[in-house]
mmCIF file of C-alpha atoms in Angstrom:
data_model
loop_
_atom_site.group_PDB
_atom_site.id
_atom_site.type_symbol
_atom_site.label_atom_id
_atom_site.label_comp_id
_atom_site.label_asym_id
_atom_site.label_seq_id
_atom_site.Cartn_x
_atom_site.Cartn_y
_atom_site.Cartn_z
ATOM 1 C CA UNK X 1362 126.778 47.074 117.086
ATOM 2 C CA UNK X 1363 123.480 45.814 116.298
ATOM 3 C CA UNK X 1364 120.716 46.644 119.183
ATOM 4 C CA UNK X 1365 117.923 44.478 120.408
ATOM 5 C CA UNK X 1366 115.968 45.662 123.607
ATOM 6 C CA UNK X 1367 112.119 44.424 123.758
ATOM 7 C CA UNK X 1368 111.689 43.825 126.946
ATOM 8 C CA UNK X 1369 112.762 43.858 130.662
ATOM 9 C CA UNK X 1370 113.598 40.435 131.345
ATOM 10 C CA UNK X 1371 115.516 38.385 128.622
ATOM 11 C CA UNK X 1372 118.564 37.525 128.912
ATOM 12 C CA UNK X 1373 121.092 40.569 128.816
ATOM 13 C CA UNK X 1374 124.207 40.558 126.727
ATOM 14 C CA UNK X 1375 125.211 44.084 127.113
ATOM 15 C CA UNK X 1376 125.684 47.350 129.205
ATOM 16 C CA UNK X 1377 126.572 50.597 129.849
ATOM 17 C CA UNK X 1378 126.998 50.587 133.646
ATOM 18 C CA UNK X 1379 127.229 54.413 135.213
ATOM 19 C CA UNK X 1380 130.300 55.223 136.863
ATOM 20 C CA UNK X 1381 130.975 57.213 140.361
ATOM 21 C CA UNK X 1382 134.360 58.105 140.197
ATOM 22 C CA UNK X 1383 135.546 61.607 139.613
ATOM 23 C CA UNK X 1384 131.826 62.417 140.877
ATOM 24 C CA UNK X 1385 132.308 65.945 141.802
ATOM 25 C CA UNK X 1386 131.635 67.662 145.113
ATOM 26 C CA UNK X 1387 128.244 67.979 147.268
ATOM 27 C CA UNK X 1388 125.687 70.185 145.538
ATOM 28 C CA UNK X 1389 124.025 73.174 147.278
ATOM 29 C CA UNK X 1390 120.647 71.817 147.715
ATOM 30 C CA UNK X 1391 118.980 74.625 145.092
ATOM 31 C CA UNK X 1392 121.235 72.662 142.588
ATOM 32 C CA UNK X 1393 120.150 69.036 143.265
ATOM 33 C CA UNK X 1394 117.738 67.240 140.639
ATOM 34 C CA UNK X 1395 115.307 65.437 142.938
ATOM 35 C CA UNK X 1396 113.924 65.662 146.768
ATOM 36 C CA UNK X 1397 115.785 63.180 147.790
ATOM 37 C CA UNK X 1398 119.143 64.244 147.079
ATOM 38 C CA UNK X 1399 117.936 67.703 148.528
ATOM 39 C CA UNK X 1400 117.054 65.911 151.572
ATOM 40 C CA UNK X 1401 120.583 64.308 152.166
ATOM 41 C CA UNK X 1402 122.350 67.368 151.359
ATOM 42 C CA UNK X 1403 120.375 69.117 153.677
ATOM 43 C CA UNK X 1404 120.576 66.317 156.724
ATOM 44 C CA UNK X 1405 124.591 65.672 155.836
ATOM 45 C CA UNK X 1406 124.140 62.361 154.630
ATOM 46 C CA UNK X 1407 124.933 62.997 151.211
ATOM 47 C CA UNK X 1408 126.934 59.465 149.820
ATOM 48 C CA UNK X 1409 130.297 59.662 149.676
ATOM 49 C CA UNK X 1410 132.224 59.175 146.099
ATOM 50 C CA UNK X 1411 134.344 56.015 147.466
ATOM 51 C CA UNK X 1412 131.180 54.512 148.761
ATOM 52 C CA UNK X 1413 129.288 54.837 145.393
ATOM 53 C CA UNK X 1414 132.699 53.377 143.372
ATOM 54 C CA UNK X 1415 132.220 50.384 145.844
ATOM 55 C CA UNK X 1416 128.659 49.352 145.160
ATOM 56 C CA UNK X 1417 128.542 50.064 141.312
ATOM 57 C CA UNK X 1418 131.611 47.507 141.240
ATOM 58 C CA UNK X 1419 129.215 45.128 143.064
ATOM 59 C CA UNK X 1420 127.210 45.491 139.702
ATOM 60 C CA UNK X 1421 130.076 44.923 137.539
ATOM 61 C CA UNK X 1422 131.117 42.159 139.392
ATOM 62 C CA UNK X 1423 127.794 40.526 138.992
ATOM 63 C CA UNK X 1424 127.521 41.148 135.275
ATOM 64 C CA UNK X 1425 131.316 39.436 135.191
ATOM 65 C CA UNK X 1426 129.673 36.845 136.528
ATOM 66 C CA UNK X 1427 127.050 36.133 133.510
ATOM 67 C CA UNK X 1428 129.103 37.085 131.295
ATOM 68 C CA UNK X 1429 127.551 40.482 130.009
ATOM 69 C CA UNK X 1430 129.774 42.683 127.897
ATOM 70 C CA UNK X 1431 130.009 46.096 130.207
ATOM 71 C CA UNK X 1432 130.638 49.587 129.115
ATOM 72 C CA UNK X 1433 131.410 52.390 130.741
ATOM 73 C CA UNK X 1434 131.441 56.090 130.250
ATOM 74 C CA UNK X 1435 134.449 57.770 129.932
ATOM 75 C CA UNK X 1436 135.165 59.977 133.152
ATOM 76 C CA UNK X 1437 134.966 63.620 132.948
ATOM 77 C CA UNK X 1438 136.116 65.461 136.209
ATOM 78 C CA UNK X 1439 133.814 66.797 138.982
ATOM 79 C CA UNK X 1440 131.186 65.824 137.365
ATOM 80 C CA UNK X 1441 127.547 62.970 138.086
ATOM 81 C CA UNK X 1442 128.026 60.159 135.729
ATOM 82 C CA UNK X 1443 125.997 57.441 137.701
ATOM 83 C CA UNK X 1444 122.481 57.203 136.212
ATOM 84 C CA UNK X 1445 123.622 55.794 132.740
ATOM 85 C CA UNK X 1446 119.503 55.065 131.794
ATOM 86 C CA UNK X 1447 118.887 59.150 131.801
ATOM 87 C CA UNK X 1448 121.042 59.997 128.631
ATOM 88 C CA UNK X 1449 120.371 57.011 126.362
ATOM 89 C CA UNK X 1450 117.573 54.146 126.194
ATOM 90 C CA UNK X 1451 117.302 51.100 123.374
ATOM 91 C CA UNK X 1452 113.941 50.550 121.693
ATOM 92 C CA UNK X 1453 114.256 47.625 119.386
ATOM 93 C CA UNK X 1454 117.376 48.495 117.381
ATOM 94 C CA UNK X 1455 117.349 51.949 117.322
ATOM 95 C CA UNK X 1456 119.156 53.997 120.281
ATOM 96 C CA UNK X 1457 117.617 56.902 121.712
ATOM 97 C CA UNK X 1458 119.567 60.097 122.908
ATOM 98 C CA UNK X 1459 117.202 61.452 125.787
ATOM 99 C CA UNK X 1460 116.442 65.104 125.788
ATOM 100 C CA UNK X 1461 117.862 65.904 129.751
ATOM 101 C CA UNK X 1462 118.324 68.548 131.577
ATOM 102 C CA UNK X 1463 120.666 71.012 129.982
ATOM 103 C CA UNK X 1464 122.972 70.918 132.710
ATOM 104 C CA UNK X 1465 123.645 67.321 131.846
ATOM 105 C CA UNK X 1466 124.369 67.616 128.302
ATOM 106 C CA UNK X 1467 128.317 66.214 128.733
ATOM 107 C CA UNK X 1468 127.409 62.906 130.197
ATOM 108 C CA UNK X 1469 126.207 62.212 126.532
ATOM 109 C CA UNK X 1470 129.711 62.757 125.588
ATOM 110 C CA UNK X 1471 130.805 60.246 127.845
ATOM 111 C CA UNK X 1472 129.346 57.808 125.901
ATOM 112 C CA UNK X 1473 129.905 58.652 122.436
ATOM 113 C CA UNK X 1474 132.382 55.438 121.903
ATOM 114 C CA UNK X 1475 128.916 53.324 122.394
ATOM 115 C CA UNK X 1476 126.698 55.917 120.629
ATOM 116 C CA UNK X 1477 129.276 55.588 117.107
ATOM 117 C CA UNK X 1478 128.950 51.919 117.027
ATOM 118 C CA UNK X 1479 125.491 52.018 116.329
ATOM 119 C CA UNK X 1480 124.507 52.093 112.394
ATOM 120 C CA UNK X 1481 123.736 56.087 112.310
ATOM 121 C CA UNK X 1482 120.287 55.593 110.753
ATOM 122 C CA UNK X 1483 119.675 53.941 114.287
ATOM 123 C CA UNK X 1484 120.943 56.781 116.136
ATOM 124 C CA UNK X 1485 117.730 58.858 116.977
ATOM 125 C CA UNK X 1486 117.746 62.354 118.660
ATOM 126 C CA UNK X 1487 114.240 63.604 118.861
ATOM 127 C CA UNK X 1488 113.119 67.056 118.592
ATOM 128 C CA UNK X 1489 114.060 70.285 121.534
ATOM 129 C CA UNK X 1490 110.719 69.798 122.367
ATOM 130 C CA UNK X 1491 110.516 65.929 123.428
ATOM 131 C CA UNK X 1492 111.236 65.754 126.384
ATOM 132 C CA UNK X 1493 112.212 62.257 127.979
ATOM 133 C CA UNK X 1494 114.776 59.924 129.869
ATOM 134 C CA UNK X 1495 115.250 56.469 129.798
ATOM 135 C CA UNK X 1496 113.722 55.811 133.611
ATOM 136 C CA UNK X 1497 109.994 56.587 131.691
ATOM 137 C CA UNK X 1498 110.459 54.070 128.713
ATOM 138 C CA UNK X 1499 109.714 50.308 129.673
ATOM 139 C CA UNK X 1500 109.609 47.970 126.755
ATOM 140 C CA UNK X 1501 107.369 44.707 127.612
ATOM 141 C CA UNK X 1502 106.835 42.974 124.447
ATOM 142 C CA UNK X 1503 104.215 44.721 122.244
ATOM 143 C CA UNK X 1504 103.664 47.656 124.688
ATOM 144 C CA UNK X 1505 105.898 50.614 125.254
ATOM 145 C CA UNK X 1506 105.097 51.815 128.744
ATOM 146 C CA UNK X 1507 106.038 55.497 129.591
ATOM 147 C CA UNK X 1508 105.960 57.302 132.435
ATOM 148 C CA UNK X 1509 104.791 61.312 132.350
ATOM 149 C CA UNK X 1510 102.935 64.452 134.322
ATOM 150 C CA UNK X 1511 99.912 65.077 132.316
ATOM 151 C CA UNK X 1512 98.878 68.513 134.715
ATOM 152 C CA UNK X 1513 99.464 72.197 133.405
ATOM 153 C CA UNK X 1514 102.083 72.895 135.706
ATOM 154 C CA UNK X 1515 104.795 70.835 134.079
ATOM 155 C CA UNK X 1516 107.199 73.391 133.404
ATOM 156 C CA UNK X 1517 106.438 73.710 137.285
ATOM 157 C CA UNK X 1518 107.982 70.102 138.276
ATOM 158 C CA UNK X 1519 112.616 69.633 137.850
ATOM 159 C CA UNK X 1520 110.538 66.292 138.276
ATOM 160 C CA UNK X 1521 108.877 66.021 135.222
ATOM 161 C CA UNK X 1522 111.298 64.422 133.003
ATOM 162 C CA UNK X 1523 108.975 62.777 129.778
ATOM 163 C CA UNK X 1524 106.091 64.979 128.253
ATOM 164 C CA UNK X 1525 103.374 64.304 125.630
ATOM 165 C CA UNK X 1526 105.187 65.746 122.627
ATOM 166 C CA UNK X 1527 107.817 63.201 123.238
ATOM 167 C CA UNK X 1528 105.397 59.675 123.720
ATOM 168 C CA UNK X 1529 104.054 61.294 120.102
ATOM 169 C CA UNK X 1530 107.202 61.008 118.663
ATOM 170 C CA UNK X 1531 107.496 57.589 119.639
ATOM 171 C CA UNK X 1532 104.728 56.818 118.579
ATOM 172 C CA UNK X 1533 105.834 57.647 114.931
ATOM 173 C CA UNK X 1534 109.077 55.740 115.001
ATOM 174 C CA UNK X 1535 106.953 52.195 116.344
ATOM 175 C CA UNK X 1536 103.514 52.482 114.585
ATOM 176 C CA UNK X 1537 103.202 48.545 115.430
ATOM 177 C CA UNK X 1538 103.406 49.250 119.407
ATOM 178 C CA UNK X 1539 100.885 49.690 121.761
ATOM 179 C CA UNK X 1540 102.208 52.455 123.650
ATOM 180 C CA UNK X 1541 100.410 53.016 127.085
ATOM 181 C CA UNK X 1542 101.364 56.230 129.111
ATOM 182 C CA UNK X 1543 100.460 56.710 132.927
ATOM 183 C CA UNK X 1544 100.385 59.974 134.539
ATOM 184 C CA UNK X 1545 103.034 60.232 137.695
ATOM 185 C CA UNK X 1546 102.903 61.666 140.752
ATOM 186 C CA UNK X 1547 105.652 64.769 141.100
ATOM 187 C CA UNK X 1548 107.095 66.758 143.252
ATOM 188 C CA UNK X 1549 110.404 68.853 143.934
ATOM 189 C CA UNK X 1550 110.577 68.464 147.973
ATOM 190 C CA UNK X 1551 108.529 65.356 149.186
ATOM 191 C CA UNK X 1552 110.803 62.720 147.960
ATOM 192 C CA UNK X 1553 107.853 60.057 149.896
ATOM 193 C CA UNK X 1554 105.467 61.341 146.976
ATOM 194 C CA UNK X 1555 107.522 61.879 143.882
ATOM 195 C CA UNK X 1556 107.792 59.247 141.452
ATOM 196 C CA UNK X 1557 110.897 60.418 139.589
ATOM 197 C CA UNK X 1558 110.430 58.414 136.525
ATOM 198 C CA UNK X 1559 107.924 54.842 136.113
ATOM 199 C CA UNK X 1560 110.437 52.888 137.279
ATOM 200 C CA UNK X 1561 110.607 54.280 140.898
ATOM 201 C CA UNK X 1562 106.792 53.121 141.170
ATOM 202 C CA UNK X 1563 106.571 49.869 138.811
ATOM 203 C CA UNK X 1564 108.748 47.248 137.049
ATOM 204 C CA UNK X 1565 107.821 43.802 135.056
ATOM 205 C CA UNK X 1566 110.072 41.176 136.318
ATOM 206 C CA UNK X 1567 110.317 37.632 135.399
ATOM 207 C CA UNK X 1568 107.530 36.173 132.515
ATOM 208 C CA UNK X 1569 104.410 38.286 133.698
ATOM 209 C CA UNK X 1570 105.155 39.398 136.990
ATOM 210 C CA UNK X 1571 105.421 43.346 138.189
ATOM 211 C CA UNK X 1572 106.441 45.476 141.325
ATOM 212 C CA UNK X 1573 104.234 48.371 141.885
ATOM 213 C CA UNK X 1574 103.520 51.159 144.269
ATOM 214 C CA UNK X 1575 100.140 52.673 144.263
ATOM 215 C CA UNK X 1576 100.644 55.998 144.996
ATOM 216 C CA UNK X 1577 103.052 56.405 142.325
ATOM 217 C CA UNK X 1578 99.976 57.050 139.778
ATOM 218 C CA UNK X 1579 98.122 60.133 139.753
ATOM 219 C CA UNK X 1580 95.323 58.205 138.455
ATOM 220 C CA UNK X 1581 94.135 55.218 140.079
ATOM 221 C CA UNK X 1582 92.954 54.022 137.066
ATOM 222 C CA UNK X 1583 96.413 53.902 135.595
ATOM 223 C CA UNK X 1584 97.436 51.559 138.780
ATOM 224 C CA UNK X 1585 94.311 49.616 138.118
ATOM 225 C CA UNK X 1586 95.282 48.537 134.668
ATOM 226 C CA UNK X 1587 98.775 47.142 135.642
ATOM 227 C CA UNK X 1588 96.611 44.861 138.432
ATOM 228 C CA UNK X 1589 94.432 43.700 135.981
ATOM 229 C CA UNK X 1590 97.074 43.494 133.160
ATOM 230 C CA UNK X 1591 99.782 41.143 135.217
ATOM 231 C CA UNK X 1592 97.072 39.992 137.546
ATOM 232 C CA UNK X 1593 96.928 40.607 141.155
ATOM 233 C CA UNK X 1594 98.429 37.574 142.132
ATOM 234 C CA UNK X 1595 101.443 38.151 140.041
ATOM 235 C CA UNK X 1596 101.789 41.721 141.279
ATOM 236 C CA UNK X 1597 103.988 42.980 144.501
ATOM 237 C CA UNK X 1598 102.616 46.147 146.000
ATOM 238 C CA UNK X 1599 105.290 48.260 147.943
ATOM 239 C CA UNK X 1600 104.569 50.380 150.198
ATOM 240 C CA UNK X 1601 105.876 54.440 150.560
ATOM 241 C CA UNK X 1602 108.687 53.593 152.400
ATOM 242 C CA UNK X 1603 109.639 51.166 150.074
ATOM 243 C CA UNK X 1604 108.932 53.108 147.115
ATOM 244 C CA UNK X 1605 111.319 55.582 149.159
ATOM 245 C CA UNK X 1606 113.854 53.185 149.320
ATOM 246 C CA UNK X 1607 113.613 52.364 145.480
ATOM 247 C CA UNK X 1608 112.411 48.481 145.540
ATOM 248 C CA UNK X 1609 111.018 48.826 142.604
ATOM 249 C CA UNK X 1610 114.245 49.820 140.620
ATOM 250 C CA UNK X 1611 115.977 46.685 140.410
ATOM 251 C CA UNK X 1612 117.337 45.103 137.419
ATOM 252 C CA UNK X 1613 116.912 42.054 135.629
ATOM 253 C CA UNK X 1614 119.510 39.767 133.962
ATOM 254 C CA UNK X 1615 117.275 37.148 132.603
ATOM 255 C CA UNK X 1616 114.224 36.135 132.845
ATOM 256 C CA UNK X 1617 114.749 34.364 136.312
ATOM 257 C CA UNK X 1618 117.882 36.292 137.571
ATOM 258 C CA UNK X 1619 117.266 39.849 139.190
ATOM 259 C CA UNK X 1620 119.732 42.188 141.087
ATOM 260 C CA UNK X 1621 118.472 43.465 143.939
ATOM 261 C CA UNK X 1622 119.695 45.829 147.154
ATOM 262 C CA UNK X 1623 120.545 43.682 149.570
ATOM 263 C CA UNK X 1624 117.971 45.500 152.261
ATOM 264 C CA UNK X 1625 114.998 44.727 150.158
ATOM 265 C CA UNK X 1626 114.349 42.208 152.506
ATOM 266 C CA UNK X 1627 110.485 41.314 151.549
ATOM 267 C CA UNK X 1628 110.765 41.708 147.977
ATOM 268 C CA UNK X 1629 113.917 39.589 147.767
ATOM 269 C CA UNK X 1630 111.674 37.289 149.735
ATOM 270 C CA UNK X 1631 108.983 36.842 147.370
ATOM 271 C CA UNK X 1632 111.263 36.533 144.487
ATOM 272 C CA UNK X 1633 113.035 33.887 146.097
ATOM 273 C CA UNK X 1634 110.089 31.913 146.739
ATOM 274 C CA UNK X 1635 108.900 32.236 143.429
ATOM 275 C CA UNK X 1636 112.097 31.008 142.308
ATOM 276 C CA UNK X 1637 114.277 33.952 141.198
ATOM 277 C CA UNK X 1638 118.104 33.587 141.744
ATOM 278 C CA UNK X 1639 118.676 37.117 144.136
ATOM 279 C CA UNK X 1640 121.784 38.572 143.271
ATOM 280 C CA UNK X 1641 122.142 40.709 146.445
ATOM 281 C CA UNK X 1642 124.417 43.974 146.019
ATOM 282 C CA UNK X 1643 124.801 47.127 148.500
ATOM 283 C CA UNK X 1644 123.022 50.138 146.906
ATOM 284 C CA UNK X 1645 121.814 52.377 149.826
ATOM 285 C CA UNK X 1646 124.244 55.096 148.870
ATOM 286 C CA UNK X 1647 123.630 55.179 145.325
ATOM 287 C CA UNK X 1648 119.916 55.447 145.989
ATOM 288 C CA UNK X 1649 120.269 58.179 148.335
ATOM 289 C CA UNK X 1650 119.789 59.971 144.628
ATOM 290 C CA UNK X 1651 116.340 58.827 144.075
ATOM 291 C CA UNK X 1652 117.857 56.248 141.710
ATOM 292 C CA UNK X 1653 118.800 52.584 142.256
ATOM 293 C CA UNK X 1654 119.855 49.418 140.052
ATOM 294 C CA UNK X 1655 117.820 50.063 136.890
ATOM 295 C CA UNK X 1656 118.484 54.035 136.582
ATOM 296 C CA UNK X 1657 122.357 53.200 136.513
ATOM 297 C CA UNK X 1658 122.264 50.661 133.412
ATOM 298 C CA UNK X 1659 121.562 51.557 130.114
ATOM 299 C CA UNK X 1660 120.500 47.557 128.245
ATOM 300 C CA UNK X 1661 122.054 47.638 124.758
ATOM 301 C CA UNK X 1662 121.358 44.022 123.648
ATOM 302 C CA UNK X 1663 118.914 41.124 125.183
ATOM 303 C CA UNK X 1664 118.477 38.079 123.583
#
């Protein structure tokens, strides 16, 4: 299999799609990865396995219907195999094995018959001490963006997913990138001001368009180089409760054709009047999580 991801937008040829079934039962809510699966565990709202089987076959319904080659990881029982973009992301040609949290090391596994197609000098696992998942790395032509918590207390934060050390190794494998990092805002119980990875506060969509939640960046001037980067009137500013509600993590097919939940009413808006084709799915389960559209695909090939 020969890789090409460069950006966020071209058109996609093929996926690994995350898979619900077999998902295991409820976690206590000391064992949950984010705030906002805490919070559902602790309200009783927790989604349901048949629920999340029925909206991630929305997805693979859609990418039936352009034609995208989809992949999926091979089930292992009881166990979370949804967010496909945590264990594995694409830079150019070369496929990255993420450095997650330990107790997630078997979903890699899962998706070895993917990972063994790929020419092994392509097949990059970085160092114990990178740490990273594929919700931080954003490819948008010549830049790399990456999410990551810059403060002292990082070993602190089951939110901080992407450190320094890591972005440096990067840096080593695409010496002709600009890589720009932005420093996140984290934390384990207010899922209203956590941004899990970058893309639960910004996304490119489209040619030179973006989605973007303030708040998201610890440092305003971080959110005020994306304005002035895309533009302000390219840029769609969400606000907490739709950064709650993951707007920002949808997923694009081409460079005109997004997926998007079906709720997002105002951003599905504004994409439609700029002339987006909306392909509308039912994600409100899946995103109880703290992950949505993009955080269950892992892009293998783009044009």
């Amino acid at each position: 299999m020969k890789l090409n991801i460069k950006n966020e937008t071209s058109r996609l040829r093929s996926v690994v799609l995350g898979i619900a079934n077999n998902n295991g039962p409820i976690p206590v809510p000391e064992a949950c990865y984010d705030p906002k699966s805490r919070l559902h565990v602790l309200n009783g709202t927790y989604p349901k396995e048949a629920d999340m089987i029925r909206e991630l076959e929305e997805v693979a319904k859609v990418f039936e219907k352009y034609n995208v080659e989809v992949y999926r990881p091979k089930i292992i029982e009881n166990y979370n195999q949804i967010f496909a973009r945590d264990i594995c992301f694409v830079i150019e040609d070369k496929i990255f094995l993420a450095n997650i949290l330990p107790d997630r090391e078997r979903e890699v596994d899962a998706i070895e018959h993917v990972w063994s197609q790929v020419e092994k000098s392509n097949r990059i696992r970085l160092p114990e001490d990178c740490h990273i998942e594929g919700g931080d790395v954003m490819l948008w032509n010549e830049y790399i963006f990456i999410g990551t918590y810059l403060g002292s207390d990082y070993a602190n934060f089951i939110t901080a997913r992407t450190n320094m050390a890591a972005i440096n190794a990067l840096k080593t494998y695409f010496p002709h990138k600009k890589i720009k990092y932005f420093n996140l805002r984290k934390s384990n119980t207010d899922p209203y001001n956590n941004a899990l990875h970058l893309d639960c506060c910004f996304q490119p969509v489209g040619k030179d368009k973006a989605i973007i939640h303030k708040n998201g960046f610890l440092d305003e001037e971080d959110y005020k180089w994306l304005l002035d980067f895309f533009g302000k009137k390219n840029v769609f500013e969400i606000d907490k409760q739709e950064m709650y509600d993951m707007n920002s993590n949808i997923f694009s097919i081409d460079e005109n054709t997004v997926i998007s939940e079906v709720n997002f009413i105002r951003l599905n808006n504004w994409l439609e009047e700029l002339g987006f084709t909306v392909e509308k799915v039912n994600y409100a389960e899946i995103a109880k999580q703290e992950g949505l559209l993009r955080c269950t695909t892992l892009p293998l090939i783009r044009d």
